[in-house]
Amino acid sequence: MLAIAILAAGKGTRMKSELPKVLHPLAGKSLIDRVLSCTQGLKPNRKLIVVGHKANLVEDSLKNYQDLDFVLQQPQNGTGHAIQKLIPKLKGFKGELLVLNGDVPLLEEETLGSLIKFHKECKASVTFLSASLDSPKGYGRVFTDESGLVNKIIEERDCSEEQRKNKLINAGIYCFDWQQLLDVIKLLSNQNSQNELYLTDTISLLKKALHFEVNNPFEIKGINDRFQLSECELYIQEKLKSFWMSKGVSFVDPISCSLSEDSNFGTDVIIEPQTHLRGKCNIGNGCHLGPGSVITNSTLAENVFAIHSLINEATVGKNTSIGPFAHIRPESNISKNSKIGNFVEIKKSFIGEGTKINHLSYVGDSTLGKNINLGAGTITANYDGKNKHQTIIDDYAKTGANSVLVAPIKIGSHVTIGAGSTISKDIPDRSLVVERAKTIIRTKPD
Ligand code: UD1
Ligand code: CA
């Protein structure tokens, strides 16, 4: 049997934040979410999350997961105290308890699998992940005897100057034999610099303590402050960009761009500086994004061009050009070969093939057919102060500059609207319409 416990009750004082540490995002995903998702393939029988500081916020953030058992630790008297809180929950449980720190987010599932395997093969009481770091600052140091068994872990703040020189650190990821841990977990004392119960003190109380050294020290990087958070962000970003470069995506200035792990790209995509992809994006072959575009949860077909624009929860067909300075808002579907130009906002609308909305327009709650041309400054007036209304424009219609279409309204196909018109009636197919006050010209008196 395998139980997993994630320690996530701490405040994260060193983050200097209102937000609990484990909820800080890394490439768009919270630390705790990352820790939890790397355990999915291990198929544990139990999943326990120790929460305490702002427990509700942490619980809420994980509501998409099933089978989580939240354990409240109040007050937070250290990592050993957190594990004591599991005792009633794990009554009768036999097997391995895998303990994960909620602030170690880059762990790979494969490493956890190897840790458990090694632990079982060695019949150890506990095996924990360790690493040899050039700068071990902030971590507990691991002390072993000649045979390789671990004697003790000493927290950095409790180390002597000599002990601090030890570069072998505790990663905060442990595989315990639960029965044996149960015998010693109640014996912890708080005689240390933080007056807390340290889980690490169980190591010297257990019969056979082993450590399992990881090859890639980044994998076990703990996040205690915002500096470490930014180092991890950089690490993830570099990894993602190198991966996509190897698949045929060019970055003109990679350092200024960021990607999400859930984004996919075709080949020959060019990403210009200051361009960011967030959430789940699918980008087709030959797209040219940026400079200065932010694309979130959207799908772009082949050869879409998007310069200095925001595209959010939208779909864009092939050969379409967006921007500069366009804002495509959620539930918009822009068909192929169309053009959404300078300072244009599209919201919750369908735009047909080959339609052009080139300058200074707002199109909301609308359905536009194909090959339409909206003149500069055409606005769909969709809101009456209370409700939103629909605008329908049929194929081949043309609106003059500064047309206002007061919704609900339907403009027929092949209609031409004269510049400066405010239209609030449906217009039948193939009409020419203009609504404009008469021009009055008088000679001024001297
Ligand atoms: C801990 C280890 C240290 C190790 C390091 C690895 C201890 C005593 N020290 O130190 O040896 O090198 O992790 O990153 O365990 N937490 C609770 N309840 C508490 C206190 C903490 O749930 O009462 C949680 C925190 O939310 C956090 C995790 O435990 O996710 C680790 O706590 P933290 O205070 O960051 O421990 P470190 O000082 O980093
Ligand atoms: Ca930590």
XYZ file of C-alpha atoms and ligand atoms in Angstrom:
486
model
C 0.000 0.000 0.000
C 1.173 3.517 -0.779
C 0.013 6.725 0.908
C 1.164 10.165 -0.162
C 1.249 13.174 2.135
C 1.975 16.667 0.866
C 3.016 19.250 3.451
C 1.328 22.523 2.587
C 0.348 24.105 5.893
C 3.150 26.640 6.218
C 2.745 30.354 5.662
C 5.882 30.819 3.635
C 7.116 33.776 5.677
C 10.100 34.325 3.412
C 7.831 34.951 0.395
C 6.519 38.121 2.128
C 3.086 37.470 0.642
C -0.614 37.417 1.496
C -0.893 34.318 -0.694
C 0.105 30.984 0.905
C 3.462 29.951 -0.548
C 2.211 26.761 -2.181
C -0.299 28.794 -4.233
C 2.312 30.933 -5.950
C 2.299 30.185 -9.687
C 5.160 28.774 -11.688
C 4.648 28.882 -15.477
C 0.939 29.374 -14.768
C 0.473 26.453 -12.352
C 0.630 26.622 -8.551
C 3.453 24.936 -6.629
C 1.080 22.516 -4.888
C -0.642 21.655 -8.158
C 2.749 20.783 -9.635
C 3.696 18.590 -6.667
C 0.375 16.785 -6.800
C 0.416 16.217 -10.544
C 3.827 14.521 -10.398
C 2.352 11.812 -8.134
C -0.608 10.868 -10.373
C 1.123 7.948 -12.115
C 2.219 6.365 -8.823
C -1.395 5.375 -8.208
C -1.313 5.869 -4.430
C -4.035 4.337 -2.274
C -4.302 7.480 -0.156
C -3.613 11.155 -0.892
C -3.347 13.395 2.140
C -2.738 17.130 2.015
C -1.710 18.846 5.244
C -3.152 22.362 5.217
C -3.134 25.075 7.872
C -2.296 28.636 6.915
C -5.256 29.900 4.800
C -6.368 26.261 4.505
C -9.560 27.163 2.590
C -7.648 28.877 -0.176
C -5.358 25.880 -0.613
C -8.287 23.422 -0.591
C -10.255 25.514 -3.096
C -7.332 25.623 -5.478
C -7.324 21.817 -5.685
C -11.030 21.224 -6.158
C -10.469 19.687 -9.599
C -8.673 16.736 -8.027
C -10.581 13.784 -6.650
C -9.831 11.574 -3.648
C -7.878 14.177 -1.695
C -8.022 13.944 2.069
C -7.296 17.321 3.684
C -5.762 17.262 7.154
C -5.806 20.431 9.206
C -2.644 21.375 11.099
C -3.389 24.234 13.459
C -1.078 25.859 14.620
C 1.869 24.933 12.391
C 4.546 23.603 14.721
C 6.862 22.187 12.085
C 7.097 19.404 9.523
C 7.220 16.681 12.229
C 4.081 18.098 13.836
C 2.396 18.042 10.404
C 3.066 14.297 10.116
C 1.746 13.696 13.669
C -1.587 15.058 12.400
C -1.806 12.125 9.974
C -1.879 9.489 12.747
C -5.680 9.319 13.182
C -6.188 9.401 9.386
C -3.784 6.508 8.757
C -5.108 4.242 11.497
C -4.599 0.629 10.402
C -2.583 1.644 7.333
C 0.405 -0.553 6.467
C 2.952 0.223 3.798
C 4.941 3.175 2.493
C 4.232 6.802 3.262
C 5.693 9.126 0.626
C 6.087 12.612 2.120
C 6.469 15.547 -0.250
C 7.190 19.148 0.591
C 4.584 21.384 -1.055
C 7.313 23.844 -2.021
C 9.467 21.484 -4.134
C 7.679 21.786 -7.493
C 10.069 20.496 -10.198
C 10.138 16.866 -9.143
C 9.768 14.237 -11.843
C 7.435 11.316 -11.346
C 10.147 8.949 -12.543
C 12.434 10.023 -9.693
C 9.709 9.299 -7.147
C 9.190 5.865 -8.699
C 12.936 5.131 -8.412
C 12.973 6.345 -4.806
C 10.166 4.000 -3.800
C 11.743 1.076 -5.668
C 15.166 1.657 -4.072
C 13.597 2.017 -0.611
C 11.732 -1.285 -0.938
C 14.720 -3.153 -2.359
C 16.906 -1.985 0.537
C 14.194 -2.705 3.114
C 14.961 0.670 4.666
C 13.025 2.409 7.446
C 13.248 5.634 5.470
C 14.849 6.731 2.207
C 14.868 10.375 1.230
C 16.021 12.344 -1.815
C 19.312 14.162 -1.454
C 21.617 16.188 -3.684
C 25.130 17.481 -3.554
C 24.898 21.219 -4.144
C 27.591 23.801 -4.833
C 25.561 26.304 -2.851
C 23.596 24.330 -0.264
C 22.307 27.466 1.456
C 18.977 27.103 3.258
C 18.786 23.299 3.164
C 19.163 20.735 5.950
C 22.546 18.969 5.747
C 22.823 15.162 5.565
C 25.400 13.292 7.696
C 26.242 9.663 6.933
C 28.501 7.029 8.501
C 31.203 5.040 6.650
C 28.680 2.434 5.484
C 26.506 5.116 3.864
C 23.700 4.951 6.441
C 22.361 8.365 7.408
C 22.998 9.354 11.025
C 21.174 12.623 11.067
C 19.930 15.681 9.219
C 20.772 19.034 10.738
C 18.896 22.141 9.656
C 21.162 24.896 8.367
C 20.272 27.286 11.194
C 21.176 24.572 13.741
C 24.496 23.663 12.059
C 27.921 24.596 13.384
C 30.178 26.464 10.979
C 31.965 23.202 10.204
C 28.715 21.271 9.599
C 27.476 23.987 7.258
C 30.339 23.163 4.859
C 28.669 19.827 4.114
C 27.181 20.058 0.620
C 24.939 17.003 0.827
C 21.417 18.310 1.400
C 17.994 16.929 2.257
C 15.476 17.558 -0.529
C 12.442 17.202 1.757
C 11.025 14.164 -0.127
C 10.851 10.980 1.963
C 9.669 7.420 1.608
C 8.923 6.061 5.107
C 7.879 2.675 6.343
C 4.748 3.951 8.082
C 4.786 1.385 10.912
C 8.338 2.296 11.859
C 7.705 6.036 11.542
C 4.669 5.664 13.797
C 6.928 4.304 16.570
C 9.185 7.389 16.552
C 7.061 10.307 15.355
C 5.734 10.982 18.850
C 9.248 11.201 20.303
C 10.182 14.471 18.577
C 11.225 17.447 20.642
C 11.290 21.134 19.774
C 14.759 21.803 21.162
C 15.992 23.682 18.089
C 16.391 27.224 16.822
C 12.782 27.414 15.593
C 11.179 25.582 18.536
C 9.431 23.340 16.026
C 9.014 19.592 15.661
C 11.252 18.642 12.743
C 10.375 15.639 10.589
C 14.093 15.429 9.840
C 14.758 14.428 13.479
C 13.030 11.086 12.880
C 16.024 10.092 10.713
C 18.353 9.520 13.668
C 15.582 7.672 15.533
C 14.931 5.168 12.748
C 16.780 1.884 12.323
C 17.846 2.094 8.692
C 17.903 5.566 7.089
C 19.152 5.898 3.515
C 19.431 8.755 1.087
C 18.934 8.586 -2.676
C 20.923 11.171 -4.574
C 19.311 12.839 -7.607
C 21.372 13.694 -10.672
C 19.682 16.940 -11.588
C 19.769 19.284 -8.577
C 17.079 21.534 -10.125
C 14.561 18.772 -9.723
C 14.606 19.058 -5.952
C 14.883 22.821 -5.707
C 12.827 24.099 -2.776
C 11.132 27.471 -3.024
C 11.341 29.618 0.078
C 11.569 33.088 -1.436
C 10.762 34.945 -4.633
C 14.320 34.716 -5.850
C 14.135 30.919 -5.880
C 10.689 31.164 -7.504
C 12.163 33.182 -10.374
C 15.053 30.713 -10.758
C 12.556 27.861 -11.166
C 10.500 29.887 -13.645
C 13.611 30.499 -15.720
C 14.484 26.802 -15.591
C 11.020 25.731 -16.815
C 10.984 28.388 -19.534
C 14.406 27.423 -20.864
C 13.390 23.787 -20.948
C 10.127 24.519 -22.793
C 11.741 26.819 -25.352
C 14.607 24.413 -26.079
C 12.058 21.640 -26.596
C 10.016 23.675 -29.085
C 13.122 24.936 -30.886
C 14.044 21.301 -31.454
C 10.578 20.818 -33.001
C 10.907 23.701 -35.462
C 9.820 26.846 -33.619
C 12.019 29.985 -33.838
C 12.356 32.498 -31.050
C 13.859 35.834 -32.084
C 14.598 36.784 -28.477
C 13.774 33.745 -26.298
C 14.518 35.356 -22.963
C 11.745 37.928 -23.449
C 9.072 35.300 -24.247
C 7.254 32.829 -22.031
C 5.331 29.639 -22.747
C 2.930 27.425 -20.862
C 3.421 23.678 -20.678
C 0.002 23.105 -22.248
C 0.832 24.932 -25.486
C 1.497 23.093 -28.725
C 3.139 24.374 -31.889
C 3.401 23.268 -35.496
C 6.583 23.809 -37.476
C 8.032 27.018 -38.883
C 6.361 29.108 -36.222
C 8.193 32.364 -35.547
C 7.852 33.917 -32.119
C 9.023 37.505 -31.936
C 10.111 39.325 -28.751
C 7.804 39.998 -25.814
C 5.289 37.341 -26.819
C 3.631 35.111 -24.234
C 1.506 31.974 -24.504
C -0.651 31.047 -21.547
C -2.930 28.144 -20.701
C -3.808 25.691 -23.446
C -2.871 27.018 -26.892
C -2.615 25.250 -30.234
C -0.568 27.115 -32.792
C -0.551 25.912 -36.411
C 2.337 25.657 -38.872
C 3.829 28.885 -40.140
C 2.214 31.232 -37.598
C 4.074 34.445 -36.917
C 3.385 35.752 -33.421
C 4.514 39.066 -32.000
C 6.317 41.180 -31.262
C 4.250 41.969 -28.224
C 1.392 39.458 -28.368
C -0.254 37.558 -25.524
C -2.211 34.447 -26.506
C -4.255 32.597 -23.898
C -6.244 29.352 -24.233
C -6.639 29.818 -27.991
C -6.340 27.865 -31.211
C -4.684 29.394 -34.259
C -4.696 27.532 -37.591
C -1.791 27.748 -40.091
C -0.141 31.002 -41.112
C -1.870 33.284 -38.670
C -0.079 36.558 -38.146
C -0.622 38.297 -34.794
C 1.346 41.426 -34.023
C 1.013 43.491 -30.810
C -2.301 41.834 -29.974
C -4.186 39.970 -27.271
C -6.036 36.791 -28.195
C -7.947 35.206 -25.358
C -10.077 32.032 -25.503
C -10.617 32.377 -29.217
C -10.220 30.431 -32.447
C -8.544 31.925 -35.504
C -8.669 30.378 -38.986
C -5.730 30.043 -41.369
C -4.090 32.967 -43.209
C -5.764 35.474 -40.949
C -3.979 38.595 -39.835
C -4.539 40.080 -36.387
C -3.303 43.488 -35.260
C -1.417 45.592 -34.654
C -3.171 46.366 -31.387
C -6.193 44.106 -31.707
C -7.990 42.522 -28.759
C -9.773 39.247 -29.473
C -11.853 38.352 -26.434
C -13.386 35.058 -25.255
C -15.776 33.013 -27.388
C -14.691 34.663 -30.610
C -14.265 32.631 -33.755
C -12.439 34.338 -36.597
C -12.588 32.420 -39.894
C -9.821 31.947 -42.438
C -8.433 34.642 -44.734
C -9.873 37.450 -42.659
C -8.239 40.558 -41.283
C -8.690 42.125 -37.862
C -6.638 45.279 -37.904
C -5.507 48.286 -35.916
C -7.238 48.991 -32.602
C -10.092 46.540 -33.129
C -11.877 44.715 -30.311
C -13.877 41.557 -30.994
C -15.995 39.948 -28.279
C -18.088 36.758 -28.402
C -18.519 36.984 -32.162
C -18.274 34.870 -35.264
C -16.424 36.478 -38.163
C -16.862 34.804 -41.558
C -14.214 33.995 -44.163
C -12.445 36.844 -45.908
C -14.105 39.519 -43.772
C -12.101 42.652 -43.028
C -12.376 44.816 -39.922
C -9.360 46.974 -40.390
C -9.470 50.000 -38.138
C -10.853 51.231 -34.809
C -13.907 48.980 -34.417
C -15.817 47.247 -31.655
C -17.699 44.083 -32.633
C -19.507 42.314 -29.790
C -22.184 39.578 -29.637
C -22.219 39.509 -33.421
C -22.375 37.068 -36.296
C -20.712 38.282 -39.470
C -20.847 36.457 -42.787
C -18.097 36.248 -45.394
C -16.286 38.928 -47.392
C -17.727 41.779 -45.379
C -15.855 45.053 -45.064
C -16.460 47.066 -41.908
C -15.321 50.650 -42.419
C -13.057 52.395 -39.932
C -14.755 53.090 -36.630
C -17.750 50.787 -37.172
C -19.270 49.976 -33.796
C -21.856 47.401 -32.793
C -23.805 49.078 -29.987
C -24.660 45.843 -28.182
C -25.547 47.107 -24.706
C -28.642 49.075 -23.764
C -27.506 49.644 -20.194
C -29.184 46.453 -19.003
C -28.915 43.698 -21.585
C -26.597 42.657 -24.392
C -28.088 42.268 -27.880
C -27.079 40.496 -31.087
C -25.927 41.959 -34.377
C -26.114 39.920 -37.584
C -24.392 41.075 -40.767
C -24.734 39.016 -43.937
C -22.192 38.243 -46.654
C -20.633 41.020 -48.773
C -22.078 43.893 -46.693
C -20.048 47.096 -46.392
C -20.275 49.713 -43.687
C -18.955 53.252 -44.105
C -16.607 54.855 -41.635
C -18.121 55.600 -38.220
C -21.239 53.473 -38.687
C -23.057 52.619 -35.465
C -25.219 49.493 -35.567
C -27.674 49.527 -32.672
C -28.431 45.940 -31.642
C -30.554 43.891 -31.910
C -30.162 44.380 -35.628
C -29.764 42.465 -38.870
C -27.955 43.887 -41.881
C -28.722 41.958 -45.079
C -26.238 40.685 -47.633
C -24.663 43.095 -50.165
C -25.903 46.086 -48.118
C -23.873 49.290 -48.235
C -24.152 51.718 -45.324
C -23.055 55.327 -45.808
C -20.403 56.794 -43.553
C -21.512 58.289 -40.240
C -24.862 56.450 -40.105
C -26.503 55.278 -36.921
C -28.691 52.334 -37.907
C -31.266 50.907 -35.539
C -33.573 49.060 -37.980
C -33.032 45.820 -39.862
C -31.803 46.449 -43.414
C -32.954 44.138 -46.230
C -30.503 42.494 -48.677
C -28.956 44.567 -51.460
C -29.932 47.997 -50.061
C -27.993 51.210 -49.932
C -28.691 53.053 -46.716
C -27.557 56.291 -45.177
C -28.833 58.055 -42.100
C -27.252 61.373 -41.572
C -28.444 64.857 -40.562
C -28.677 67.369 -43.390
C -25.610 69.561 -43.755
C -26.506 73.181 -43.034
C -24.139 75.833 -44.323
C -24.815 79.462 -43.492
C -22.724 82.557 -43.941
C -21.563 83.863 -40.577
C -22.434 87.479 -39.685
C -19.330 89.707 -39.411
C 12.713 21.589 4.976
C 13.550 20.545 5.705
C 15.007 20.679 5.231
C 15.082 20.493 3.725
C 14.122 21.441 3.006
C 14.029 21.044 1.551
C 12.514 20.278 7.917
C 12.629 20.573 9.367
N 13.463 20.774 7.142
O 13.183 22.859 5.364
O 15.822 19.706 5.883
O 16.414 20.706 3.283
O 12.801 21.368 3.564
O 13.290 21.946 0.793
O 11.617 19.587 7.530
N 5.014 22.823 6.546
C 3.848 22.352 7.127
N 3.665 22.542 8.466
C 4.585 23.165 9.254
C 5.768 23.629 8.651
C 5.948 23.442 7.285
O 2.992 21.794 6.457
O 4.325 23.289 10.459
C 5.194 22.636 5.093
C 5.414 23.939 4.343
O 4.180 24.466 3.873
C 6.336 23.518 3.197
C 7.075 22.314 3.738
O 6.367 21.878 4.883
O 5.608 23.141 2.035
C 8.516 22.640 4.127
O 8.525 23.673 5.091
P 9.639 24.804 5.115
O 9.385 25.663 6.286
O 9.776 25.442 3.793
O 10.948 23.911 5.412
P 12.454 24.272 5.072
O 12.972 25.258 6.031
O 12.604 24.578 3.637
Ca 11.196 24.949 2.056
